[in-house]
Amino acid sequence: MLQNLTLTLLINLTFMFSTGKFVSSCLYKEVGDKAVIPFGEENLEKYYELRWSHNERRGYYKRGLHIKLNEFKVDQNGSLILENVQKDKSGEYKGIAYNENGSLINSIVHQLCVQEPVSEPMVIVMCVEKGVNLTCKPMNNESTVVSWMKNGMNANATDAILQVSSSELNSGDKFSCTVSNNVKQKSAKDVEPVCSDTDEDMMDVWWMLVILTAGGCFLLILFIICLVCVWRCRQNKRKAKKEEEYRLATLMPDHTNQPDEPYMQQTTSQKASKSQRPLPPLPTPQGPPYFGPLKERNL
Ligand SMILES: *[C@@H]1O[C@H](CO)[C@@H](O)[C@H](O)[C@H]1NC(C)=O
Ligand SMILES: *[C@@H]1O[C@H](CO)[C@@H](O)[C@H](O)[C@H]1NC(C)=O
Ligand SMILES: *[C@@H]1O[C@H](CO)[C@@H](O)[C@H](O)[C@H]1NC(C)=O
Ligand SMILES: *[C@@H]1O[C@H](CO)[C@@H](O)[C@H](O)[C@H]1NC(C)=O
Ligand SMILES: *[C@@H]1O[C@H](CO)[C@@H](O)[C@H](O)[C@H]1NC(C)=O
């Protein structure tokens, strides 16, 4: 910083003394910085009359030994000192000096550009179709310059967005960006972008399909098993019912005189009739074992 300052000062002085009149490009400063607008090498006493103005408004005026206006601070060499500069201090500074005879002995016009301090940027990683987009943020809206580093090497890119294709991107690659505003520069922390490329995406989709299919099959099998169970249950019940009907039907001839209706009732409410009416002896030993208990009861 200080080196920079002295360098600018020296360059300006050299220039000034060779030309007599000097118009410089902008002297860049950040808000809060100290700015020195150099005037010359001569001691202040050598200038019989010295004036400094900012954007045509006079801020310093010395004539002879009297300092008549001292809104600005001027050092022993006649240079203008601006402490803690704010943005309103930007603009054109003019210094003019005459000797006792009213002859011009030095004049200078200098531009001061006070900028917002540059803030530390951040690299935003955005995975795109065929690689990754890296964005340097936040950017100062003033004249800031972006540069990119890849693995500590200049990536030769100056756009706010750096596009890296997946073929250029190796795992472990580190990226960082630097923004500078003519005064200072600040760098973002390294980022290691990780984007699953399309192949991996396809694998993911494939695995998802496999899992979904397997799950679907499992559910289908479960459903079929349930269906079979239900069907078999029903079958068993129907079979049992049929067998009972069959048994009752074989018994019917003993009560041939009875009309159909009571018979139907009997079959529908077997249990009640079973317990109330003594059943006749079962026809044969090959009767189903289901009727075993009934047999016992009836004996
Ligand atoms: C005045 O200028 C001389 C020569 O450039 C330099 O060495 C000296 O430090 C200056 N004085 C001040 C007060 O800046
Ligand atoms: C100012 O003018 C007087 C007479 O014209 C002359 O003697 C003197 O040297 C001049 N001073 C300077 C600094 O040139
Ligand atoms: C990625 O960056 C390129 C180049 O700057 C741009 O054209 C493209 O739109 C960006 N993609 C996305 C998704 O932002
Ligand atoms: C920069 O942005 C700030 C707010 O973010 C705004 O106030 C200012 O006017 C902008 N400066 C320029 C030069 O665009
Ligand atoms: C950037 O450019 C320089 C010179 O042109 C070259 O040596 C360097 O390899 C480049 N860096 C990258 C990352 O391409």
Coordinates of C-alpha atoms and ligand atoms in Angstrom, one line a residue:
M1 CA 0.0 0.0 0.0
L2 CA 2.7 2.4 1.1
Q3 CA 5.0 1.2 -1.6
N4 CA 2.2 1.8 -4.1
L5 CA 1.7 5.3 -2.8
T6 CA 5.4 6.3 -3.1
L7 CA 5.6 4.7 -6.5
T8 CA 2.6 6.7 -7.8
L9 CA 4.1 9.8 -6.1
L10 CA 7.5 9.3 -7.7
I11 CA 6.0 8.6 -11.1
N12 CA 3.8 11.7 -10.9
L13 CA 6.7 13.9 -9.7
T14 CA 8.9 12.7 -12.5
F15 CA 6.2 13.4 -15.0
M16 CA 5.4 16.8 -13.5
F17 CA 8.9 18.0 -13.6
S18 CA 9.4 17.0 -17.2
T19 CA 6.2 18.6 -18.4
G20 CA 5.4 21.3 -15.9
K21 CA 1.7 20.6 -16.1
F22 CA 0.3 17.2 -15.4
V23 CA -3.1 15.5 -15.7
S24 CA -3.2 12.0 -14.3
S25 CA -5.6 9.2 -14.6
C26 CA -7.6 8.3 -11.6
L27 CA -6.0 7.7 -8.3
Y28 CA -8.0 4.8 -6.9
K29 CA -8.8 4.6 -3.2
E30 CA -11.2 2.7 -1.1
V31 CA -13.7 4.3 1.3
G32 CA -11.8 4.9 4.6
D33 CA -8.3 5.1 3.0
K34 CA -5.9 8.0 3.2
A35 CA -5.2 9.7 -0.1
V36 CA -2.3 12.0 -0.9
I37 CA -2.5 14.2 -3.9
P38 CA 1.1 15.0 -4.7
F39 CA 2.1 18.5 -5.7
G40 CA 5.9 18.8 -5.9
E41 CA 9.2 18.4 -4.3
E42 CA 9.7 22.0 -3.4
N43 CA 9.2 23.1 0.1
L44 CA 6.0 24.8 0.9
E45 CA 7.8 28.1 1.6
K46 CA 9.0 28.2 -2.0
Y47 CA 5.5 28.7 -3.1
Y48 CA 4.5 32.3 -2.5
E49 CA 0.9 31.6 -3.4
L50 CA -0.6 28.1 -3.3
R51 CA -4.2 27.1 -4.0
W52 CA -6.0 23.8 -3.9
S53 CA -9.5 23.2 -5.1
H54 CA -11.8 20.2 -5.3
N55 CA -14.2 20.2 -8.3
E56 CA -13.6 24.0 -8.7
R57 CA -14.4 24.6 -5.0
R58 CA -11.4 26.2 -3.3
G59 CA -10.4 24.4 -0.1
Y60 CA -6.9 25.8 0.6
Y61 CA -5.3 29.1 0.0
K62 CA -1.9 30.4 1.1
R63 CA -0.5 33.7 0.2
G64 CA 2.9 34.8 1.5
L65 CA 3.1 33.6 5.0
H66 CA -0.6 33.6 5.6
I67 CA -2.8 30.6 5.2
K68 CA -6.1 32.2 4.4
L69 CA -8.2 29.0 3.8
N70 CA -7.3 25.6 5.2
E71 CA -10.3 23.3 4.8
F72 CA -7.8 20.9 3.3
K73 CA -4.7 19.6 4.9
V74 CA -1.5 20.4 3.0
D75 CA 1.9 19.0 3.9
Q76 CA 5.3 20.7 3.9
N77 CA 5.7 19.9 0.2
G78 CA 2.4 21.4 -0.7
S79 CA 0.8 18.0 -1.3
L80 CA -2.9 17.6 -0.3
I81 CA -3.6 15.0 2.4
L82 CA -7.1 13.5 2.6
E83 CA -7.7 11.2 5.6
N84 CA -10.5 8.6 5.7
V85 CA -11.8 9.4 2.3
Q86 CA -15.5 9.0 1.5
K87 CA -17.1 8.6 -1.9
D88 CA -18.0 12.3 -2.0
K89 CA -14.2 13.1 -2.1
S90 CA -14.0 11.6 -5.6
G91 CA -13.4 14.1 -8.4
E92 CA -10.9 16.6 -9.7
Y93 CA -8.3 18.2 -7.5
K94 CA -6.3 21.2 -8.8
G95 CA -3.2 22.7 -7.2
I96 CA -1.7 26.0 -8.5
A97 CA 1.4 27.8 -7.2
Y98 CA 2.8 31.3 -8.1
N99 CA 5.9 33.1 -7.1
E100 CA 6.0 36.6 -5.6
N101 CA 5.9 38.1 -9.1
G102 CA 2.7 36.3 -10.0
S103 CA 4.4 33.9 -12.3
L104 CA 3.0 30.3 -12.4
I105 CA 5.6 28.0 -11.0
N106 CA 3.6 24.7 -10.6
S107 CA 0.1 23.4 -11.4
I108 CA -1.4 20.0 -11.1
V109 CA -4.8 18.4 -11.9
H110 CA -5.5 15.0 -10.3
Q111 CA -8.5 12.7 -10.4
L112 CA -9.4 10.8 -7.2
C113 CA -11.7 7.8 -7.5
V114 CA -13.0 6.5 -4.1
Q115 CA -14.5 3.1 -4.4
E116 CA -16.6 0.8 -2.2
P117 CA -14.3 -1.6 -0.5
V118 CA -14.1 -4.9 -2.4
S119 CA -15.8 -7.6 -0.5
E120 CA -14.7 -11.2 -0.3
P121 CA -16.4 -13.1 -3.1
M122 CA -17.9 -16.5 -2.9
V123 CA -17.9 -19.2 -5.6
I124 CA -21.4 -20.6 -6.3
V125 CA -21.4 -24.1 -7.7
M126 CA -24.2 -25.0 -10.1
C127 CA -24.2 -28.4 -11.8
V128 CA -25.4 -28.1 -15.3
E129 CA -26.1 -30.6 -18.0
K130 CA -22.5 -31.1 -19.2
G131 CA -20.4 -29.9 -16.4
V132 CA -20.5 -27.1 -13.8
N133 CA -21.1 -23.4 -13.8
L134 CA -19.1 -21.5 -11.2
T135 CA -20.3 -18.0 -10.3
C136 CA -18.1 -15.5 -8.5
K137 CA -20.3 -13.6 -6.0
P138 CA -20.9 -11.1 -4.6
M139 CA -19.5 -8.8 -7.2
N140 CA -18.9 -5.2 -6.6
N141 CA -20.9 -3.2 -9.2
E142 CA -18.1 -0.8 -9.6
S143 CA -15.2 -1.5 -11.9
T144 CA -14.2 -4.8 -10.5
V145 CA -12.1 -7.4 -12.3
V146 CA -12.6 -11.1 -11.9
S147 CA -10.0 -13.7 -12.3
W148 CA -10.2 -17.5 -11.8
M149 CA -7.8 -19.9 -10.3
K150 CA -7.9 -23.7 -10.9
N151 CA -5.7 -25.7 -8.5
G152 CA -3.8 -22.5 -7.7
M153 CA -3.1 -21.8 -11.4
N154 CA -4.5 -18.9 -13.4
A155 CA -7.4 -20.2 -15.4
N156 CA -7.2 -17.4 -17.9
A157 CA -10.9 -16.5 -17.4
T158 CA -12.3 -13.1 -16.5
D159 CA -16.1 -13.6 -16.7
A160 CA -18.2 -13.8 -13.6
I161 CA -19.3 -17.2 -14.6
L162 CA -16.7 -19.9 -15.3
Q163 CA -18.1 -22.9 -17.2
V164 CA -16.2 -26.1 -16.7
S165 CA -17.2 -29.1 -18.8
S166 CA -17.3 -32.5 -17.1
S167 CA -14.4 -33.6 -19.3
E168 CA -12.2 -30.8 -17.8
L169 CA -13.3 -31.5 -14.3
N170 CA -11.4 -34.1 -12.3
S171 CA -12.4 -35.0 -8.8
G172 CA -10.4 -32.9 -6.3
D173 CA -10.1 -29.9 -8.6
K174 CA -10.2 -26.7 -6.6
F175 CA -11.5 -23.4 -7.9
S176 CA -11.3 -19.9 -6.6
C177 CA -12.0 -16.5 -7.9
T178 CA -10.4 -13.1 -7.1
V179 CA -12.1 -9.8 -7.5
S180 CA -10.1 -6.5 -7.6
N181 CA -11.2 -2.9 -7.7
N182 CA -8.0 -1.2 -8.8
V183 CA -7.1 -0.8 -5.1
K184 CA -7.3 -4.2 -3.5
Q185 CA -8.2 -7.7 -4.4
K186 CA -9.9 -10.4 -2.5
S187 CA -10.1 -14.1 -3.2
A188 CA -12.9 -16.5 -2.5
K189 CA -12.3 -19.7 -0.6
D190 CA -11.5 -22.7 -2.7
V191 CA -14.4 -24.9 -3.8
E192 CA -14.3 -28.5 -5.0
P193 CA -17.3 -28.9 -7.3
V194 CA -18.9 -32.3 -7.2
C195 CA -21.4 -33.0 -9.9
S196 CA -22.7 -36.4 -10.7
D197 CA -22.3 -36.6 -14.5
T198 CA -24.9 -38.1 -16.8
D199 CA -23.6 -41.6 -16.6
E200 CA -24.0 -41.7 -12.9
D201 CA -27.4 -40.2 -13.3
M202 CA -28.3 -43.0 -15.6
M203 CA -27.0 -45.5 -13.0
D204 CA -29.2 -43.8 -10.4
V205 CA -32.2 -44.0 -12.6
W206 CA -31.4 -47.7 -13.3
W207 CA -31.1 -48.5 -9.7
M208 CA -34.3 -46.8 -8.9
L209 CA -36.0 -48.8 -11.6
V210 CA -34.6 -52.0 -10.2
I211 CA -35.7 -51.2 -6.7
L212 CA -39.2 -50.2 -7.9
T213 CA -39.6 -53.3 -10.0
A214 CA -38.4 -55.5 -7.2
G215 CA -40.8 -53.8 -4.8
G216 CA -43.6 -54.1 -7.3
C217 CA -42.9 -57.8 -7.8
F218 CA -42.8 -58.4 -4.1
L219 CA -46.2 -56.7 -3.6
L220 CA -47.7 -58.6 -6.6
I221 CA -46.5 -61.9 -5.1
L222 CA -47.9 -61.0 -1.7
F223 CA -51.2 -60.1 -3.4
I224 CA -51.3 -63.4 -5.2
I225 CA -50.5 -65.3 -2.0
C226 CA -53.3 -63.5 -0.3
L227 CA -55.7 -64.3 -3.2
V228 CA -54.7 -67.9 -3.0
C229 CA -55.2 -68.0 0.7
V230 CA -58.6 -66.4 0.5
W231 CA -59.6 -68.7 -2.3
R232 CA -58.4 -71.8 -0.5
C233 CA -60.2 -70.7 2.7
R234 CA -63.4 -70.3 0.8
Q235 CA -62.9 -73.6 -0.9
N236 CA -62.4 -75.3 2.4
K237 CA -65.5 -73.7 3.8
R238 CA -67.5 -74.6 0.8
K239 CA -66.2 -78.1 0.9
A240 CA -67.2 -78.5 4.6
K241 CA -70.6 -77.1 3.9
K242 CA -71.1 -79.4 1.0
E243 CA -70.0 -82.3 3.0
E244 CA -72.5 -81.5 5.7
E245 CA -75.2 -80.9 3.2
Y246 CA -74.3 -84.2 1.7
R247 CA -74.5 -85.9 5.2
L248 CA -77.8 -84.3 6.0
A249 CA -79.1 -85.3 2.5
T250 CA -78.2 -88.9 3.1
L251 CA -80.1 -88.7 6.4
M252 CA -83.2 -87.2 4.8
P253 CA -84.8 -90.5 3.6
D254 CA -85.7 -91.2 7.2
H255 CA -87.9 -88.1 7.2
T256 CA -89.3 -88.4 3.7
N257 CA -92.7 -87.1 4.7
Q258 CA -91.4 -83.9 5.8
P259 CA -92.0 -81.0 3.4
D260 CA -89.1 -79.1 1.8
E261 CA -89.3 -76.0 3.8
P262 CA -88.5 -77.4 7.3
Y263 CA -85.7 -79.3 5.7
M264 CA -84.3 -76.1 4.4
Q265 CA -84.6 -74.6 7.7
Q266 CA -82.8 -77.5 9.2
T267 CA -79.9 -77.2 6.9
T268 CA -79.6 -73.5 7.4
S269 CA -79.8 -73.7 11.1
Q270 CA -78.0 -76.9 11.6
K271 CA -76.4 -76.1 14.9
A272 CA -79.7 -75.5 16.7
S273 CA -81.3 -78.6 15.2
K274 CA -78.2 -80.6 15.9
S275 CA -78.4 -79.9 19.6
Q276 CA -82.1 -80.3 19.9
R277 CA -83.0 -83.1 17.7
P278 CA -81.3 -86.4 18.3
L279 CA -79.7 -87.4 15.1
P280 CA -80.1 -90.9 13.8
P281 CA -77.1 -93.2 13.8
L282 CA -74.6 -92.4 11.1
P283 CA -74.7 -94.5 8.1
T284 CA -71.3 -95.9 7.6
P285 CA -67.8 -95.9 9.1
Q286 CA -66.6 -94.1 6.0
G287 CA -68.4 -91.0 7.1
P288 CA -66.1 -88.0 7.4
P289 CA -64.2 -87.6 10.6
Y290 CA -65.8 -84.2 11.0
F291 CA -68.9 -85.9 12.4
G292 CA -66.9 -87.8 15.0
P293 CA -67.9 -85.6 17.9
L294 CA -71.5 -85.6 16.9
K295 CA -71.4 -89.4 16.8
E296 CA -70.1 -89.5 20.3
R297 CA -72.7 -87.1 21.5
N298 CA -75.4 -89.1 20.0
L299 CA -74.3 -92.4 21.3
Ligands
LIG1 C1 8.5 16.1 0.4 O1 9.1 15.6 -0.7 C2 10.3 14.9 -0.5 C3 10.8 14.5 -1.8 O2 9.9 13.8 -2.6 C4 10.0 13.7 0.4 O3 11.2 13.0 0.7 C5 9.4 14.2 1.7 O4 9.1 13.1 2.5 C6 8.2 15.0 1.4 N1 7.7 15.5 2.6 C7 6.5 15.3 3.1 C8 6.1 15.9 4.3 O5 5.7 14.5 2.4
LIG2 C1 10.5 38.9 -9.4 O1 10.7 40.1 -10.2 C2 11.8 40.9 -9.7 C3 11.8 42.1 -10.6 O2 11.1 42.1 -11.7 C4 13.0 40.0 -9.9 O3 14.1 40.8 -9.4 C5 12.9 38.7 -9.1 O4 14.1 37.9 -9.3 C6 11.7 38.0 -9.5 N1 11.6 36.9 -8.6 C7 11.5 35.6 -9.0 C8 11.3 34.6 -8.0 O5 11.6 35.3 -10.2
LIG3 C1 -23.8 -21.9 -17.6 O1 -22.9 -20.9 -18.1 C2 -23.0 -20.7 -19.5 C3 -21.9 -19.7 -19.9 O2 -21.9 -18.6 -19.1 C4 -24.4 -20.1 -19.8 O3 -24.5 -19.9 -21.1 C5 -25.4 -21.1 -19.3 O4 -26.7 -20.5 -19.4 C6 -25.2 -21.4 -17.8 N1 -26.1 -22.5 -17.4 C7 -27.0 -22.3 -16.4 C8 -27.9 -23.5 -16.1 O5 -27.0 -21.3 -15.7
LIG4 C1 -23.7 -0.2 -6.5 O1 -24.7 -0.9 -5.8 C2 -25.2 -0.1 -4.7 C3 -26.2 -0.9 -4.0 O2 -25.9 -2.3 -4.0 C4 -25.8 1.2 -5.3 O3 -26.3 2.0 -4.2 C5 -24.8 1.9 -6.1 O4 -25.4 3.1 -6.6 C6 -24.2 1.1 -7.2 N1 -23.1 1.8 -7.8 C7 -23.0 1.8 -9.2 C8 -21.8 2.5 -9.7 O5 -23.7 1.2 -9.9
LIG5 C1 -3.2 -19.5 -19.0 O1 -2.4 -18.8 -20.0 C2 -1.0 -19.0 -19.8 C3 -0.3 -18.2 -20.9 O2 -1.1 -18.0 -22.0 C4 -0.7 -20.5 -19.9 O3 0.7 -20.6 -19.7 C5 -1.5 -21.2 -18.8 O4 -1.2 -22.6 -18.9 C6 -2.9 -21.0 -19.0 N1 -3.6 -21.6 -17.9 C7 -4.6 -22.5 -18.1 C8 -5.2 -23.0 -16.9 O5 -5.0 -22.8 -19.2

